[in-house]
Structures are given as C-alpha cells and as structure tokens.
CSV table of C-alpha atoms in Angstrom, one decimal:
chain,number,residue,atom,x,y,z
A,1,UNK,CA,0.0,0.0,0.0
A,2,UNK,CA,1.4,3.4,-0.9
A,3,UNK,CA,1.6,6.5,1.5
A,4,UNK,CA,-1.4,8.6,0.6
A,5,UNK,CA,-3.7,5.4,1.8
A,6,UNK,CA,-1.4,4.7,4.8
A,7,UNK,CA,-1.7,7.6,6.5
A,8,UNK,CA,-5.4,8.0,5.6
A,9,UNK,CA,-6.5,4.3,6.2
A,10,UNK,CA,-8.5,5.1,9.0
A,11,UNK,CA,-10.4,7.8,7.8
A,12,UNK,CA,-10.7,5.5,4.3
A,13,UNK,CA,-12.1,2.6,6.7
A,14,UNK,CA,-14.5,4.9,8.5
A,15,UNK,CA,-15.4,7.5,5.5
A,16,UNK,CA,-14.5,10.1,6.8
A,17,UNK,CA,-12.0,11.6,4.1
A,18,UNK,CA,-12.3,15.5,3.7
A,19,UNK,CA,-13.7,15.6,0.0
A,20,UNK,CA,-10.3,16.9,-1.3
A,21,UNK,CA,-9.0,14.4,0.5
A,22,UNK,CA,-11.1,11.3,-1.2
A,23,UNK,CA,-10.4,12.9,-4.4
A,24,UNK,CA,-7.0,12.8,-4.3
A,25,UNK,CA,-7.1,9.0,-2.8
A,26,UNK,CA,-9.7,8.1,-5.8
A,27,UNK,CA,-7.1,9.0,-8.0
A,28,UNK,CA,-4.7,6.9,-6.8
A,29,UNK,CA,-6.9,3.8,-6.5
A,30,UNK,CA,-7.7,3.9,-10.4
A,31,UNK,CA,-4.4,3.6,-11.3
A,32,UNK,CA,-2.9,0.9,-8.5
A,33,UNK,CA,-4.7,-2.3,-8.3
A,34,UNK,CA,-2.2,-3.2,-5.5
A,35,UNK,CA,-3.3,-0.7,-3.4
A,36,UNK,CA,-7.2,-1.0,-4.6
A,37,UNK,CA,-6.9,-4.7,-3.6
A,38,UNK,CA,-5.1,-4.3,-0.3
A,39,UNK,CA,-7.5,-1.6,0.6
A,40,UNK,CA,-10.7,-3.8,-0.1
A,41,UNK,CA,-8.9,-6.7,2.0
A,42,UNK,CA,-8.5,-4.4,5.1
A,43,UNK,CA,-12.3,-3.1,4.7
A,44,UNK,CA,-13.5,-6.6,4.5
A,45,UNK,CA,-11.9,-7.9,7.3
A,46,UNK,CA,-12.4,-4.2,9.2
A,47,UNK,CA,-16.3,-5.6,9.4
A,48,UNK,CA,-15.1,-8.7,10.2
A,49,UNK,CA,-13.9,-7.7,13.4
A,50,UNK,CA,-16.8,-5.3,14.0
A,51,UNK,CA,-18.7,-8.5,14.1
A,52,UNK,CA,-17.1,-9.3,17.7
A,53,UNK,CA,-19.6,-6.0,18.7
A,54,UNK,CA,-22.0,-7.1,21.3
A,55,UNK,CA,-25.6,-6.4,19.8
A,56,UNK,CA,-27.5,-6.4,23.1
A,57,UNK,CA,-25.1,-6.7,26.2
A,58,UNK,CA,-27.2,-8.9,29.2
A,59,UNK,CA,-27.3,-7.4,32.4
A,60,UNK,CA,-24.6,-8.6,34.9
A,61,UNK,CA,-26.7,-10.6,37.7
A,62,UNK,CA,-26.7,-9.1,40.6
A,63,UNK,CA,-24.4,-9.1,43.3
A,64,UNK,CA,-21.6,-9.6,41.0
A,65,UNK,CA,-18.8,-7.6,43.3
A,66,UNK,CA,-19.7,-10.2,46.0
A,67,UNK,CA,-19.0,-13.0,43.9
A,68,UNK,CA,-15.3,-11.0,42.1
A,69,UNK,CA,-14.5,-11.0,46.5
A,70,UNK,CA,-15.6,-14.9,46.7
A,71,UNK,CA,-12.9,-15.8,43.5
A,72,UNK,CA,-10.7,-13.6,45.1
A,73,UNK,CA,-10.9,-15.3,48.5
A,74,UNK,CA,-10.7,-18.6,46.6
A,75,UNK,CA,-7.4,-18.2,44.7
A,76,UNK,CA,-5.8,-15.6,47.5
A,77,UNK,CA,-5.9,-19.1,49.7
A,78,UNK,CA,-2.5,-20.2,50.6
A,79,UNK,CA,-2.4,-24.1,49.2
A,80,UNK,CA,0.6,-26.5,50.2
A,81,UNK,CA,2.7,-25.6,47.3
A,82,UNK,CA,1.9,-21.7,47.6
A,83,UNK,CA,3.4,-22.3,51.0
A,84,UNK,CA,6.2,-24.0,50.1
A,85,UNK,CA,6.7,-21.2,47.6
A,86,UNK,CA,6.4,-18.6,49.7
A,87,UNK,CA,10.1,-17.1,50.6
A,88,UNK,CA,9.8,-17.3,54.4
A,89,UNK,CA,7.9,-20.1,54.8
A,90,UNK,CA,10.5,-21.7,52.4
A,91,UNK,CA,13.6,-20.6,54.0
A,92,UNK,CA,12.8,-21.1,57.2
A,93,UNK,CA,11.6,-24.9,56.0
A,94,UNK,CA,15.4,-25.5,54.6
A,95,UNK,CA,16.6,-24.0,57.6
A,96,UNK,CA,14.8,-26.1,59.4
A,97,UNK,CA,15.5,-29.5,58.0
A,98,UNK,CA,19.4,-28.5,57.0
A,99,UNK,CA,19.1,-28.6,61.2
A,100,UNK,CA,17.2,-31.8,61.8
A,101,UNK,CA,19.9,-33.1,59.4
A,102,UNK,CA,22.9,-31.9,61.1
A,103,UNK,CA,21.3,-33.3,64.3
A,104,UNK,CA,20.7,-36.4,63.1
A,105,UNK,CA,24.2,-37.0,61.2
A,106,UNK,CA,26.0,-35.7,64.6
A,107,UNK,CA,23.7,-38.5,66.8
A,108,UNK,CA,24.3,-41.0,63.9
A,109,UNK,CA,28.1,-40.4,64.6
A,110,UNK,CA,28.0,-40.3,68.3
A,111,UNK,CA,26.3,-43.1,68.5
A,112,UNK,CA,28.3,-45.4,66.2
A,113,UNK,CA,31.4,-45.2,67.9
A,114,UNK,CA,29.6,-46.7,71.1
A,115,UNK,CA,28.9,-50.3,69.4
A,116,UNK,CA,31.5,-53.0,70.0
A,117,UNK,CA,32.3,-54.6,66.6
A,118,UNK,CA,31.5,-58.5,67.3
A,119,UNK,CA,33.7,-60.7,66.9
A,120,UNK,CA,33.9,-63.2,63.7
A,121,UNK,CA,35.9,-65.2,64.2
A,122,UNK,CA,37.6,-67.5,67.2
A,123,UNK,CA,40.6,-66.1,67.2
A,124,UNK,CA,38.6,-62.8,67.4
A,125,UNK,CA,36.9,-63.8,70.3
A,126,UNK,CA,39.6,-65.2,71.8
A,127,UNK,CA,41.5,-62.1,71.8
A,128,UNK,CA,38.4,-60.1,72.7
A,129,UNK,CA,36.7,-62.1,75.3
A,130,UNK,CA,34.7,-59.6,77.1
A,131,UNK,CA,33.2,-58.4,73.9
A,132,UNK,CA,31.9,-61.5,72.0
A,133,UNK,CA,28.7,-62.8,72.1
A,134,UNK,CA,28.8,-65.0,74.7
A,135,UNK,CA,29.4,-61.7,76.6
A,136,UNK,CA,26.0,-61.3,76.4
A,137,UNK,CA,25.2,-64.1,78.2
A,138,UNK,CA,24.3,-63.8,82.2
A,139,UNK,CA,26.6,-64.1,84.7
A,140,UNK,CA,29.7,-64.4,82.3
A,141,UNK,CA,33.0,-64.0,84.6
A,142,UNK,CA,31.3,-65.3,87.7
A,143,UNK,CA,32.1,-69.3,87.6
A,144,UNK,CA,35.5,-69.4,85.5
A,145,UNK,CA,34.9,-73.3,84.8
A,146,UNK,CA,31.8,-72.3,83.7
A,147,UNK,CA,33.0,-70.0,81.3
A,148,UNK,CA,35.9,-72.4,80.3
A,149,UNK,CA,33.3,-75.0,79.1
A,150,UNK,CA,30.9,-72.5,77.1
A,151,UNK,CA,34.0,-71.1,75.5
A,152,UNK,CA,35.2,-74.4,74.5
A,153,UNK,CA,31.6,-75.6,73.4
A,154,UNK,CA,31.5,-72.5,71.3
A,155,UNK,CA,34.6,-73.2,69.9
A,156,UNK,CA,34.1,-77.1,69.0
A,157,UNK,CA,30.7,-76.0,67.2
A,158,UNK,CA,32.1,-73.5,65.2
A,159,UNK,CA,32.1,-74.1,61.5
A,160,UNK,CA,33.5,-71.4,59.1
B,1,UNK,CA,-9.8,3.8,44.2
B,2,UNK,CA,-11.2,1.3,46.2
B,3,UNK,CA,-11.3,-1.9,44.7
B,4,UNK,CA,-15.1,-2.1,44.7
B,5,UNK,CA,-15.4,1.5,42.8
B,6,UNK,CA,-13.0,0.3,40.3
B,7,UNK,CA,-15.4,-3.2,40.0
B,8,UNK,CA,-18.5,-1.4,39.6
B,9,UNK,CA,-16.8,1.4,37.4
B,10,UNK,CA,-15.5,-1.5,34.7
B,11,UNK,CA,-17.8,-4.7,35.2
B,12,UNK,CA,-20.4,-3.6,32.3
B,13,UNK,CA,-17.2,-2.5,29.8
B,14,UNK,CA,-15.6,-6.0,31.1
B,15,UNK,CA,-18.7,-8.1,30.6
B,16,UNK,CA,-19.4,-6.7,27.1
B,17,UNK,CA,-16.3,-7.3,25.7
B,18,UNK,CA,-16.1,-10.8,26.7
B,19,UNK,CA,-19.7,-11.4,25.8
B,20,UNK,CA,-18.8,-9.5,22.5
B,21,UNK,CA,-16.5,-12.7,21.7
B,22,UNK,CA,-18.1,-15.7,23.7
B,23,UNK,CA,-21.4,-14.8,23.3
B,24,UNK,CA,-22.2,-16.9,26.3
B,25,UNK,CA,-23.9,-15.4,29.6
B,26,UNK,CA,-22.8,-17.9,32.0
B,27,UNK,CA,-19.2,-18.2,31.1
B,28,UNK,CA,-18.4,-14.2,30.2
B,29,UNK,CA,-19.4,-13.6,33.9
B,30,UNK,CA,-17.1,-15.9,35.4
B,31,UNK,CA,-14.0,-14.8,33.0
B,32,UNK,CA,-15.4,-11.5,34.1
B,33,UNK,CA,-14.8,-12.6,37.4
B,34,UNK,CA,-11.8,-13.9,37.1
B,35,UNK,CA,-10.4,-10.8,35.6
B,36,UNK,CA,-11.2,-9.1,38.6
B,37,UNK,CA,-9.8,-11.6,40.8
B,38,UNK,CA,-6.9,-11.0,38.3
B,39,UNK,CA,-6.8,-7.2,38.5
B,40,UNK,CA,-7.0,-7.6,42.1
B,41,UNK,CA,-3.5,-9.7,43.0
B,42,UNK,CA,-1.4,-7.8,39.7
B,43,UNK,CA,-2.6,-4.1,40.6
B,44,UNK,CA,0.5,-3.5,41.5
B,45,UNK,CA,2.0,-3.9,38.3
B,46,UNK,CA,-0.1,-1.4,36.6
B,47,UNK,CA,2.4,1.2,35.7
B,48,UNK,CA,0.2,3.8,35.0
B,49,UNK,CA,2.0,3.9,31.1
B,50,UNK,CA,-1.0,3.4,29.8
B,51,UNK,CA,-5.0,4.2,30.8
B,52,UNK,CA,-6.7,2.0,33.8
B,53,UNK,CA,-9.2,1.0,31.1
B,54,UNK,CA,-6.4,-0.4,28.2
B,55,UNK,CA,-4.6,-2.4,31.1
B,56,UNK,CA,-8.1,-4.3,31.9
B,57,UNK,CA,-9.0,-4.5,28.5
B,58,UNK,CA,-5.8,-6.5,28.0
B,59,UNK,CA,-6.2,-8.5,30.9
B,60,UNK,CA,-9.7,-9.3,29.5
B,61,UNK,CA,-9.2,-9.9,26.3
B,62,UNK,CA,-6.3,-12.1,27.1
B,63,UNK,CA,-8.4,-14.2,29.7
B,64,UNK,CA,-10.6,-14.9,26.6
B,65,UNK,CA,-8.1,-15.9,24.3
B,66,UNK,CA,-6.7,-18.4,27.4
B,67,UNK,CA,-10.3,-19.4,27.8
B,68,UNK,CA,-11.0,-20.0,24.5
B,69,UNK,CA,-7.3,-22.2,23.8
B,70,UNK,CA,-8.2,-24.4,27.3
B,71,UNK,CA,-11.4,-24.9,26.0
B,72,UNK,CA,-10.1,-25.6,22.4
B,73,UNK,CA,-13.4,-23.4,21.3
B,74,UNK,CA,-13.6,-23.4,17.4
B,75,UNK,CA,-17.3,-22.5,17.3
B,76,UNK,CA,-18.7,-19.2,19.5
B,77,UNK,CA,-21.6,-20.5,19.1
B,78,UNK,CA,-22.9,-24.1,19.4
B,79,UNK,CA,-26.4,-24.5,17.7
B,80,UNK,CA,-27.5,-25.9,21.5
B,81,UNK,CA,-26.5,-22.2,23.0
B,82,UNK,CA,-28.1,-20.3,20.4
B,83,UNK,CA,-31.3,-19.9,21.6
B,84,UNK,CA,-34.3,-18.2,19.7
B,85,UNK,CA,-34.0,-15.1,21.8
B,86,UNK,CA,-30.3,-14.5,20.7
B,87,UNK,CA,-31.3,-15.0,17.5
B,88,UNK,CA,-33.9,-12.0,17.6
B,89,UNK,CA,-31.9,-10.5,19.7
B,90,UNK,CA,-28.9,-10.3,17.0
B,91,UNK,CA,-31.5,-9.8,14.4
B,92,UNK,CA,-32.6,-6.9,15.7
B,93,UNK,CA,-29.7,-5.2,17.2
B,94,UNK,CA,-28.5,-3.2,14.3
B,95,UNK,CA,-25.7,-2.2,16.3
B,96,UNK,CA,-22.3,-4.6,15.0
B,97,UNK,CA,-24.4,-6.5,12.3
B,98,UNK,CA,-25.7,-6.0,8.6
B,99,UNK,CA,-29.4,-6.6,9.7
B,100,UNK,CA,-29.6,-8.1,6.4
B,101,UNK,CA,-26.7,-10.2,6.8
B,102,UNK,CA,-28.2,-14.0,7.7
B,103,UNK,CA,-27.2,-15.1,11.0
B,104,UNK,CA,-25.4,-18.3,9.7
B,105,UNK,CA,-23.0,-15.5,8.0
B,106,UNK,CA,-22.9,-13.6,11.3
B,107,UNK,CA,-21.8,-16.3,13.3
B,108,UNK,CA,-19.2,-17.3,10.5
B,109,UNK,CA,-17.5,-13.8,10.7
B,110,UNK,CA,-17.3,-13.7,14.6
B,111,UNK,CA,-15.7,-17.2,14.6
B,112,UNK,CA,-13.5,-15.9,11.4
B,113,UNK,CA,-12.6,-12.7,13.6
B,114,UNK,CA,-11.7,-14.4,17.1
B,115,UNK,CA,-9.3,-17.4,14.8
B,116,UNK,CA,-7.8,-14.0,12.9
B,117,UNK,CA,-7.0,-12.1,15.9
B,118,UNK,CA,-5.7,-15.0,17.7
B,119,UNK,CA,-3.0,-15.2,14.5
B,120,UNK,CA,-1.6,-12.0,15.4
B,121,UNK,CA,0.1,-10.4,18.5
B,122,UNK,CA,-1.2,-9.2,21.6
B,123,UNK,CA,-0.7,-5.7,21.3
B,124,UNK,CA,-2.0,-5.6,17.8
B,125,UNK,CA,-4.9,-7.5,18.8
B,126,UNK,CA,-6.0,-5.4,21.6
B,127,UNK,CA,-5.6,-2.1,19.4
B,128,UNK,CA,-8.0,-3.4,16.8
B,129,UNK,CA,-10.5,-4.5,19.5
B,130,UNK,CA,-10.3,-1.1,20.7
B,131,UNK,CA,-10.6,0.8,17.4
B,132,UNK,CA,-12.7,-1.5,15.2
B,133,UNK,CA,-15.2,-3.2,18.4
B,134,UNK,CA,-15.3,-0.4,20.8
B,135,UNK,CA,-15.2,2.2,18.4
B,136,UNK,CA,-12.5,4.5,19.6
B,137,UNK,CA,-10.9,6.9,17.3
B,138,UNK,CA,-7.0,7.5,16.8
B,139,UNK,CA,-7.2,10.7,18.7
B,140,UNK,CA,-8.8,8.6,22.0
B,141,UNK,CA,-6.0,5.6,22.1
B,142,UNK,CA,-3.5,7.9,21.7
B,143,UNK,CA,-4.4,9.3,25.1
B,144,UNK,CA,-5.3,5.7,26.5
B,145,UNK,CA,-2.0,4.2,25.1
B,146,UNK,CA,0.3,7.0,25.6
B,147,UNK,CA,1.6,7.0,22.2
B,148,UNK,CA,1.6,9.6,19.5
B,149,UNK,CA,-1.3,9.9,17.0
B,150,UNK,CA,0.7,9.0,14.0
B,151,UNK,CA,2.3,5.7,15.7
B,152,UNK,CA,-1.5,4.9,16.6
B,153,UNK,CA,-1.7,4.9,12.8
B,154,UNK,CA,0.8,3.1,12.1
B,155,UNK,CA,0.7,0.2,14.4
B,156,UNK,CA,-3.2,0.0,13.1
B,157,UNK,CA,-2.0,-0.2,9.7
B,158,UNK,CA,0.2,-2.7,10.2
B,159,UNK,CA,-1.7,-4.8,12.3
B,160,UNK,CA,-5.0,-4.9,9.8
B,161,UNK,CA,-1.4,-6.1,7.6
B,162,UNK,CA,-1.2,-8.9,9.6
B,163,UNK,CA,-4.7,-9.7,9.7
B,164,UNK,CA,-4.9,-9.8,6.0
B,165,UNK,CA,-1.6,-12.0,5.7
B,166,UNK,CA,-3.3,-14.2,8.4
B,167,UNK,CA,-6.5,-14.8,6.7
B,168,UNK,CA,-4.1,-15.5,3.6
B,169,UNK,CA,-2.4,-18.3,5.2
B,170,UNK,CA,-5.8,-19.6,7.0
B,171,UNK,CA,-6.8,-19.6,3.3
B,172,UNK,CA,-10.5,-18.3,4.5
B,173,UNK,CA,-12.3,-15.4,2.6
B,174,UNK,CA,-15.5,-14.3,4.4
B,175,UNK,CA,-18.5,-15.3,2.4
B,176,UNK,CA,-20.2,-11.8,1.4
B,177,UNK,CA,-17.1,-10.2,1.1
B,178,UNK,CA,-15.1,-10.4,-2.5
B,179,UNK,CA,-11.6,-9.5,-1.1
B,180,UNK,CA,-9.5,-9.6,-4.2
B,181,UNK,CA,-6.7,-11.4,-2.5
C-alpha cells in the first residue's frame, strides 16, 4: 500500500476523508490495483472484526462484586505448594530440616562409635573375650569353669 | 480507588467485551470474574503507562483468548447455546451486524474474527479490539495508550497487515465479502 492510503487508512475505513481528500485517494486507487486490492482486503476484514460487537449486552446478575471478592478469597488461599513457595515459609523450611539433618548426622556419629564390633571369628573372640557374644550371656566371669566349658563348646561347634 | 469502585466502574465494559466474543452469559461472567480476581493480585504492576481501562482490557481480552485455547473453542456459538431469543436479539440489534446479513454469516465472521485475531500479536490485537469493536478513534488511544497519534496509525495499519496475511495463510475469505486477495 502506498503513503497517501497509509496515513489516511482510517479515515478511508470509516469514510470520513475530507472531499479533497477522497479525491485525491480516488485518483490513486484507479491507477494501483495493488493498493485498490489491499484496501478492499483491510475493509472486508475491518467488518469482520466489528462483528465481535456485542448487539444487546445482558445485564450482569446481581451481586456480581460479592461473587469477584468470593474468587478472590478462593485463589488468595495459601495451598501447600503456595506455602512452600512462599520465601519465608520456604527458607525457614530449609533452615529447618538443614538442622534436623545436622542433628541427626551428629547423633548417627556419636552413637556409632559406642557399638562393640562383634567378633567373627575364634581367634577374634579369643582375643576379645569380654566383647563376644557369649558376653552377652548372664553371669559371664562369675564361675571361670563355667566359662571355660561354654567357650570351648563354642569353639568345638564353630564351623566357618 | 477502592477496589469495589474500580469493579462497579469497569464490570459492564468487562462483561461486554467478553460477551462480544463468547457470546455466552454464564461463562463471560465468570472470565469477568476472574479478571477481577486477576486485576486484584497484579494491581501493583499497573504502571500507570498506559490508561486503567487499556490495562483491563488487556487482561480481559487475554483471559478470553486463554479461555477459549483451554477450551479448544472453534465455534462461538454451538447451535445448542443459540437460543431463539439471541437469535432476535442479534436480528434486531443493528448495532455490530448488517441486519440483512443472515445469521449463519454472522456467526461465521465472529468465529473468522476471534481465529484471525488470535493469529496475530497481543498488542495488535488489543488495538484493533479497541478501534474497530469499541469504536475509539486514533485521537482517544493515543491518550489511553500514551503513544503519538501518527504511531497509533501506524501500528493499526500494520496490524489490519497482519490480519490480512493471516486470513491468507488460513486460506478463508469471508463469504459476502469479495476481497480480491
């Protein structure tokens, strides 16, 4: 489209050209069938848009602010995940677990260091009487015979 | 403004331009709602650039574009919605319509507008809304968009450009119209 329609177009679209003014833009349609078709294109589809006019609008029902402040109330309703995406709520949550975590991973390693490994093997629990499992057993230390005999009845059952 | 002045003040413009494209009571309230509800968490990104009025009308018409894509909407109107009554009612609005025009045509050239305007960009879109269905002039969304008259004419030239180019590629010609494309 050439420049006397461009800046003109709306007043083409809406007939409203000052009669000089549609003279001079007569004149150039009759001799550019570009701008002649381009110009029918844009007033075609100009009513086709016009078409989204409401004819008759319907009243709003009543009590229509009450029910904008119901959707409102709805949607401004922290969920779950609007919690969790909420930046204090968040940051206090990872500050929170990063120390349930540190407590737990310092207990976990205090804790550890308490167990007696158990002894495997004979010579293991030869060499660490007082912790093997027969440790465990009631009145262990008491009756040295006593002792002698489990310990060797350990011993004679033990198959690797 | 207090939130319920600026409702009351912009609920019938709101309504009527979402019922202008749905055509559908029940659902152009509750978008109407929702752009409330949505005008009411992002006021604070109104940056007073441009009128109170264009923001909401961009929020609204965008609402209907997201309405109609979830609801993957091809026809405005189903023959099960249009009721007798909206059928006189159109017939004898006179108001956006060729009274002559037969509805079947009618309904044709909304659902031709709404695919066309969904082709092209927001900003574009929302200018040819507010020129060609509200009937502003160049002079009044220069003052509502904050631009200069001449840009105003520009960006409307080029976007009823785009319009054209994208009723080229949809391959559709309106039925009454010849457009010598």
């Amino acid at each position: 489209m050439h420049e006397p329609l461009i800046s003109h177009l709306e007043e083409i679209l809406q007939k409203r050209l000052a009669p000089q003014q549609q003279a001079a833009v007569d004149a150039h349609l009759s001799g550019c069938a570009d701008c002649r078709d381009e110009l029918s294109a844009m007033t075609s589809f100009s009513q086709v848009v016009r078409s989204l006019r409401a004819p008759a609008v319907p009243e709003l029902r009543a009590g229509f602010y009450a029910r904008v402040m119901q959707k409102v109330e709805e949607q401004g309703r922290p969920s779950f995940w609007n919690l969790l995406l909420d930046p204090v709520f968040g940051r206090r949550l990872v500050y929170g677990t990063g120390a349930m975590f540190l407590l737990m991973a310092s207990f976990l390693l205090a804790t550890s260091g308490d167990q007696p490994e158990l002894a495997q093997t004979p010579v293991q629990m030869i060499s660490q009487p007082a912790v093997t499992a027969v440790s465990t057993q009631s009145g262990f230390g008491d009756d040295v015979q006593r002792d002698r005999e489990q310990f060797l009845a350990t011993m004679a059952s033990f198959s690797e | 403004m207090a939130f319920r002045d600026l409702v009351e003040r912009f609920q019938s413009k709101v309504f009527s331009i979402i019922y202008g494209i749905l055509r559908n009571h029940n659902d152009a309230e509750d978008i109407a709602q929702q752009v409330f509800a949505k005008v009411y968490f992002s006021i604070r990104q109104f940056d007073f650039r441009s009128s109170l009025l264009t923001w909401i009308y961009k929020i609204t018409v965008n609402e209907c574009y997201d309405y109609l894509r979830k609801k993957k909407v091809r026809k405005l109107v189903y023959e099960s919605d249009f009721s007798e009554d909206d059928a006189h009612m159109m017939e004898n609005s006179g108001v956006a319509i060729d009274p002559n025009m037969p509805i079947d045509e009618s309904l044709a050239h909304r659902d031709l507008a709404v695919k066309l305007l969904g082709k092209i960009s927001e900003e574009d879109r929302n200018l040819l809304l507010l020129k060609e269905v509200d009937g502003h002039s160049v002079e009044e969304l220069a003052g509502m968009t904050g631009m200069n008259e001449n840009t105003i004419k520009v960006k409307l030239f080029r976007a009823r450009q785009k319009l054209v180019k994208a009723a080229q590629r949809l391959g559709k010609v309106p039925g009454r119209f010849e457009l010598g494309l």
